[in-house]
GROMACS .gro file of C-alpha atoms in nm:
model
   41
    1MET     CA    1   0.553   0.420   1.307
    2ALA     CA    2   0.463   0.621   0.989
    3LYS     CA    3   0.731   0.889   1.074
    4LEU     CA    4   1.022   0.540   1.063
    5LEU     CA    5   0.868   0.482   0.716
    6LEU     CA    6   0.837   0.850   0.505
    7LYS     CA    7   1.218   0.855   0.630
    8PRO     CA    8   1.335   0.639   0.393
    9LEU     CA    9   1.098   0.707   0.155
   10SER     CA   10   1.187   1.077   0.106
   11ALA     CA   11   1.537   0.969  -0.006
   12VAL     CA   12   1.339   0.798  -0.308
   13ASP     CA   13   1.273   0.976  -0.653
   14ASP     CA   14   0.864   1.067  -0.669
   15ASN     CA   15   0.794   0.810  -0.934
   16SER     CA   16   0.937   0.497  -0.742
   17TYR     CA   17   0.724   0.688  -0.409
   18LYS     CA   18   0.422   0.712  -0.649
   19ILE     CA   19   0.473   0.359  -0.782
   20VAL     CA   20   0.479   0.200  -0.457
   21SER     CA   21   0.173   0.387  -0.355
   22ILE     CA   22  -0.020   0.226  -0.631
   23GLY     CA   23   0.079  -0.085  -0.524
   24VAL     CA   24   0.072  -0.023  -0.140
   25VAL     CA   25  -0.339   0.068  -0.245
   26PHE     CA   26  -0.411  -0.209  -0.493
   27ALA     CA   27  -0.276  -0.471  -0.287
   28SER     CA   28  -0.500  -0.366   0.037
   29LYS     CA   29  -0.801  -0.301  -0.223
   30GLN     CA   30  -0.740  -0.714  -0.300
   31TRP     CA   31  -0.661  -0.817   0.022
   32LEU     CA   32  -0.968  -0.613   0.205
   33LEU     CA   33  -1.211  -0.789  -0.125
   34GLU     CA   34  -1.099  -1.126  -0.028
   35LYS     CA   35  -1.168  -1.092   0.360
   36THR     CA   36  -1.541  -0.993   0.258
   37ASP     CA   37  -1.576  -1.244  -0.001
   38LYS     CA   38  -1.527  -1.470   0.279
   39ASN     CA   39  -1.702  -1.336   0.509
   40MET     CA   40  -2.001  -1.318   0.241
   41HIS     CA   41  -1.998  -1.664   0.211
   0.00000   0.00000   0.00000
């Protein structure tokens, strides 16, 4: 799975890759926060 994702990304320039990475990390953190909030209440 990871290898399949890396092949198209290697064709993308570094700036786009960094922006995508930051977006994915941010989205993951938001999703985890929402999940933990629901579990706490």
